[in-house]
Structures are given as structure tokens and as C-alpha cells.
């Protein structure tokens, strides 16, 4: 199946598919009648949010390492920013439960905004930023729903 798809289409399918876990976990956290099940869904949602936010930073790290012709100051900027999202998301876990989800949503939006600012340095295609917008909105909405589910 994947052989017949363009790289752009594959990226969109995988990206949107990656929204299924947080959307499902947020729905479960909101709708579960069993408090333990809701708590487990919230735990999974928070960890998924942290991992995705870390992944987004790692993309910049990888671009910096792979770009041999990029000027050194730009490479260093991408390396520093590449670790920042994971540290920010990790810091969110020191917060109380509901606030943790709202802070993670904010971290996801911050990472998206920083990537837009760094766009001239990174040089990824416009389609990538459209996908990032959709995925960021989906993740942030799911994380906010997780915050709303906290009793």
C-alpha cells in the first residue's frame, strides 16, 4: 500500500494517524464511568503529549545534524531548540493534574510557533507546516480535553 503513495501523502496519513491515540485517550478520560479507567487514560494522554512534543524538537535536532551546508550559528540554534521542547514538556509533569494538560497544550503550541519562526532556517516544505498546524491543533485540543476530565 505505501509503495503507491507519495511521501507527502504518507506523511499526512502517518501524522493524522498519530492523532488517533490522543483523541481516543481524551475521549476515554472524559467519558469513562470507571474513575480508574479515566485516570489511566489521562496518564496515557499526558505521556503521549510529552513524547510528541519531544519528537517535534528532535526533528530540528536531526535537521541540524543532517545539514552540512548550514551556517554554524543556525545549526547551533536548531540544536538548542531541538532539546527545548522535551525539557519544557518534562517540566509540565511537575504541575498538578489539570494544569499539566493545559501546560502541555501550551508547550505544543509554543513548539509550533517556534517552528514557524525558524522556518527560514529549517527550509522544510510549506506542506509540512500545514500538517504541523493540523497536528498541533489536534494534540492541543486533546490535551485540553484531558485537563477538563480531571475531577
GROMACS .gro file of C-alpha atoms in nm:
model
  151
    1UNK     CA    1   0.000   0.000   0.000
    2UNK     CA    2   0.269   0.254   0.097
    3UNK     CA    3   0.460   0.195  -0.228
    4UNK     CA    4   0.185   0.367  -0.428
    5UNK     CA    5   0.170   0.676  -0.203
    6UNK     CA    6   0.374   0.993  -0.242
    7UNK     CA    7   0.599   1.089   0.050
    8UNK     CA    8   0.368   1.385   0.123
    9UNK     CA    9   0.060   1.162   0.136
   10UNK     CA   10   0.239   0.909   0.354
   11UNK     CA   11   0.345   1.188   0.591
   12UNK     CA   12  -0.014   1.311   0.618
   13UNK     CA   13  -0.152   0.961   0.675
   14UNK     CA   14   0.102   0.884   0.945
   15UNK     CA   15   0.062   1.226   1.106
   16UNK     CA   16  -0.315   1.216   1.119
   17UNK     CA   17  -0.297   0.853   1.231
   18UNK     CA   18  -0.078   0.975   1.515
   19UNK     CA   19  -0.371   1.184   1.637
   20UNK     CA   20  -0.581   0.874   1.699
   21UNK     CA   21  -0.420   0.786   2.036
   22UNK     CA   22  -0.459   1.130   2.199
   23UNK     CA   23  -0.812   1.178   2.065
   24UNK     CA   24  -0.915   0.832   2.185
   25UNK     CA   25  -0.747   0.877   2.524
   26UNK     CA   26  -0.905   1.220   2.573
   27UNK     CA   27  -1.248   1.079   2.486
   28UNK     CA   28  -1.195   0.789   2.724
   29UNK     CA   29  -1.081   1.024   3.002
   30UNK     CA   30  -1.393   1.237   2.953
   31UNK     CA   31  -1.646   0.957   2.909
   32UNK     CA   32  -1.525   0.667   3.125
   33UNK     CA   33  -1.759   0.587   3.412
   34UNK     CA   34  -1.482   0.399   3.592
   35UNK     CA   35  -1.252   0.651   3.766
   36UNK     CA   36  -0.953   0.418   3.738
   37UNK     CA   37  -1.002   0.384   3.362
   38UNK     CA   38  -1.030   0.763   3.329
   39UNK     CA   39  -0.712   0.803   3.535
   40UNK     CA   40  -0.525   0.554   3.316
   41UNK     CA   41  -0.647   0.735   3.004
   42UNK     CA   42  -0.522   1.067   3.144
   43UNK     CA   43  -0.184   0.913   3.228
   44UNK     CA   44  -0.151   0.776   2.875
   45UNK     CA   45  -0.260   1.106   2.723
   46UNK     CA   46  -0.004   1.304   2.923
   47UNK     CA   47   0.277   1.067   2.831
   48UNK     CA   48   0.174   1.069   2.465
   49UNK     CA   49   0.171   1.450   2.467
   50UNK     CA   50   0.518   1.459   2.621
   51UNK     CA   51   0.654   1.214   2.365
   52UNK     CA   52   0.508   1.401   2.067
   53UNK     CA   53   0.636   1.737   2.191
   54UNK     CA   54   0.981   1.579   2.236
   55UNK     CA   55   0.961   1.429   1.886
   56UNK     CA   56   0.887   1.772   1.738
   57UNK     CA   57   1.202   1.911   1.896
   58UNK     CA   58   1.405   1.615   1.777
   59UNK     CA   59   1.310   1.695   1.418
   60UNK     CA   60   1.506   2.021   1.445
   61UNK     CA   61   1.800   1.836   1.602
   62UNK     CA   62   1.802   1.595   1.310
   63UNK     CA   63   1.781   1.872   1.051
   64UNK     CA   64   2.076   2.047   1.213
   65UNK     CA   65   2.287   1.732   1.211
   66UNK     CA   66   2.195   1.645   0.852
   67UNK     CA   67   2.254   1.994   0.707
   68UNK     CA   68   2.624   2.009   0.631
   69UNK     CA   69   2.591   2.335   0.438
   70UNK     CA   70   2.400   2.521   0.713
   71UNK     CA   71   2.598   2.803   0.881
   72UNK     CA   72   2.721   2.714   1.229
   73UNK     CA   73   2.509   2.972   1.421
   74UNK     CA   74   2.192   2.838   1.259
   75UNK     CA   75   2.292   2.479   1.334
   76UNK     CA   76   2.355   2.568   1.697
   77UNK     CA   77   2.018   2.742   1.719
   78UNK     CA   78   1.844   2.430   1.589
   79UNK     CA   79   2.040   2.207   1.827
   80UNK     CA   80   1.940   2.419   2.126
   81UNK     CA   81   1.578   2.442   2.016
   82UNK     CA   82   1.583   2.069   1.942
   83UNK     CA   83   1.611   1.986   2.313
   84UNK     CA   84   1.395   2.268   2.448
   85UNK     CA   85   1.051   2.113   2.378
   86UNK     CA   86   1.132   1.793   2.565
   87UNK     CA   87   1.261   1.990   2.866
   88UNK     CA   88   0.954   2.214   2.865
   89UNK     CA   89   0.719   1.915   2.839
   90UNK     CA   90   0.908   1.734   3.114
   91UNK     CA   91   0.867   2.041   3.335
   92UNK     CA   92   0.492   2.029   3.277
   93UNK     CA   93   0.483   1.699   3.467
   94UNK     CA   94   0.574   1.882   3.790
   95UNK     CA   95   0.234   2.054   3.778
   96UNK     CA   96  -0.094   1.940   3.924
   97UNK     CA   97  -0.301   1.714   3.702
   98UNK     CA   98  -0.536   1.955   3.521
   99UNK     CA   99  -0.272   2.226   3.489
  100UNK     CA  100  -0.031   1.969   3.348
  101UNK     CA  101  -0.257   1.910   3.049
  102UNK     CA  102  -0.309   2.280   2.980
  103UNK     CA  103   0.067   2.341   3.010
  104UNK     CA  104   0.140   2.053   2.771
  105UNK     CA  105  -0.111   2.202   2.524
  106UNK     CA  106   0.069   2.535   2.559
  107UNK     CA  107   0.404   2.363   2.504
  108UNK     CA  108   0.272   2.204   2.184
  109UNK     CA  109   0.155   2.543   2.056
  110UNK     CA  110   0.485   2.705   2.160
  111UNK     CA  111   0.681   2.441   1.967
  112UNK     CA  112   0.461   2.502   1.662
  113UNK     CA  113   0.511   2.880   1.687
  114UNK     CA  114   0.888   2.841   1.726
  115UNK     CA  115   0.898   2.615   1.422
  116UNK     CA  116   0.718   2.883   1.221
  117UNK     CA  117   0.972   3.142   1.333
  118UNK     CA  118   1.258   2.905   1.246
  119UNK     CA  119   1.105   2.817   0.910
  120UNK     CA  120   1.359   3.020   0.706
  121UNK     CA  121   1.644   2.839   0.883
  122UNK     CA  122   1.496   2.490   0.856
  123UNK     CA  123   1.369   2.512   0.499
  124UNK     CA  124   1.101   2.243   0.517
  125UNK     CA  125   0.823   2.249   0.256
  126UNK     CA  126   0.506   2.453   0.311
  127UNK     CA  127   0.302   2.133   0.322
  128UNK     CA  128   0.494   2.028   0.634
  129UNK     CA  129   0.382   2.343   0.818
  130UNK     CA  130   0.020   2.286   0.716
  131UNK     CA  131   0.043   1.935   0.858
  132UNK     CA  132   0.211   2.065   1.175
  133UNK     CA  133  -0.075   2.311   1.222
  134UNK     CA  134  -0.339   2.039   1.196
  135UNK     CA  135  -0.147   1.803   1.424
  136UNK     CA  136  -0.072   2.074   1.680
  137UNK     CA  137  -0.437   2.178   1.698
  138UNK     CA  138  -0.546   1.816   1.736
  139UNK     CA  139  -0.293   1.742   2.009
  140UNK     CA  140  -0.358   2.068   2.195
  141UNK     CA  141  -0.736   2.012   2.186
  142UNK     CA  142  -0.692   1.655   2.312
  143UNK     CA  143  -0.466   1.773   2.594
  144UNK     CA  144  -0.714   2.044   2.693
  145UNK     CA  145  -0.989   1.781   2.696
  146UNK     CA  146  -0.765   1.578   2.927
  147UNK     CA  147  -0.747   1.878   3.158
  148UNK     CA  148  -1.125   1.912   3.154
  149UNK     CA  149  -1.160   1.547   3.250
  150UNK     CA  150  -0.977   1.592   3.582
  151UNK     CA  151  -1.230   1.570   3.867
   0.00000   0.00000   0.00000
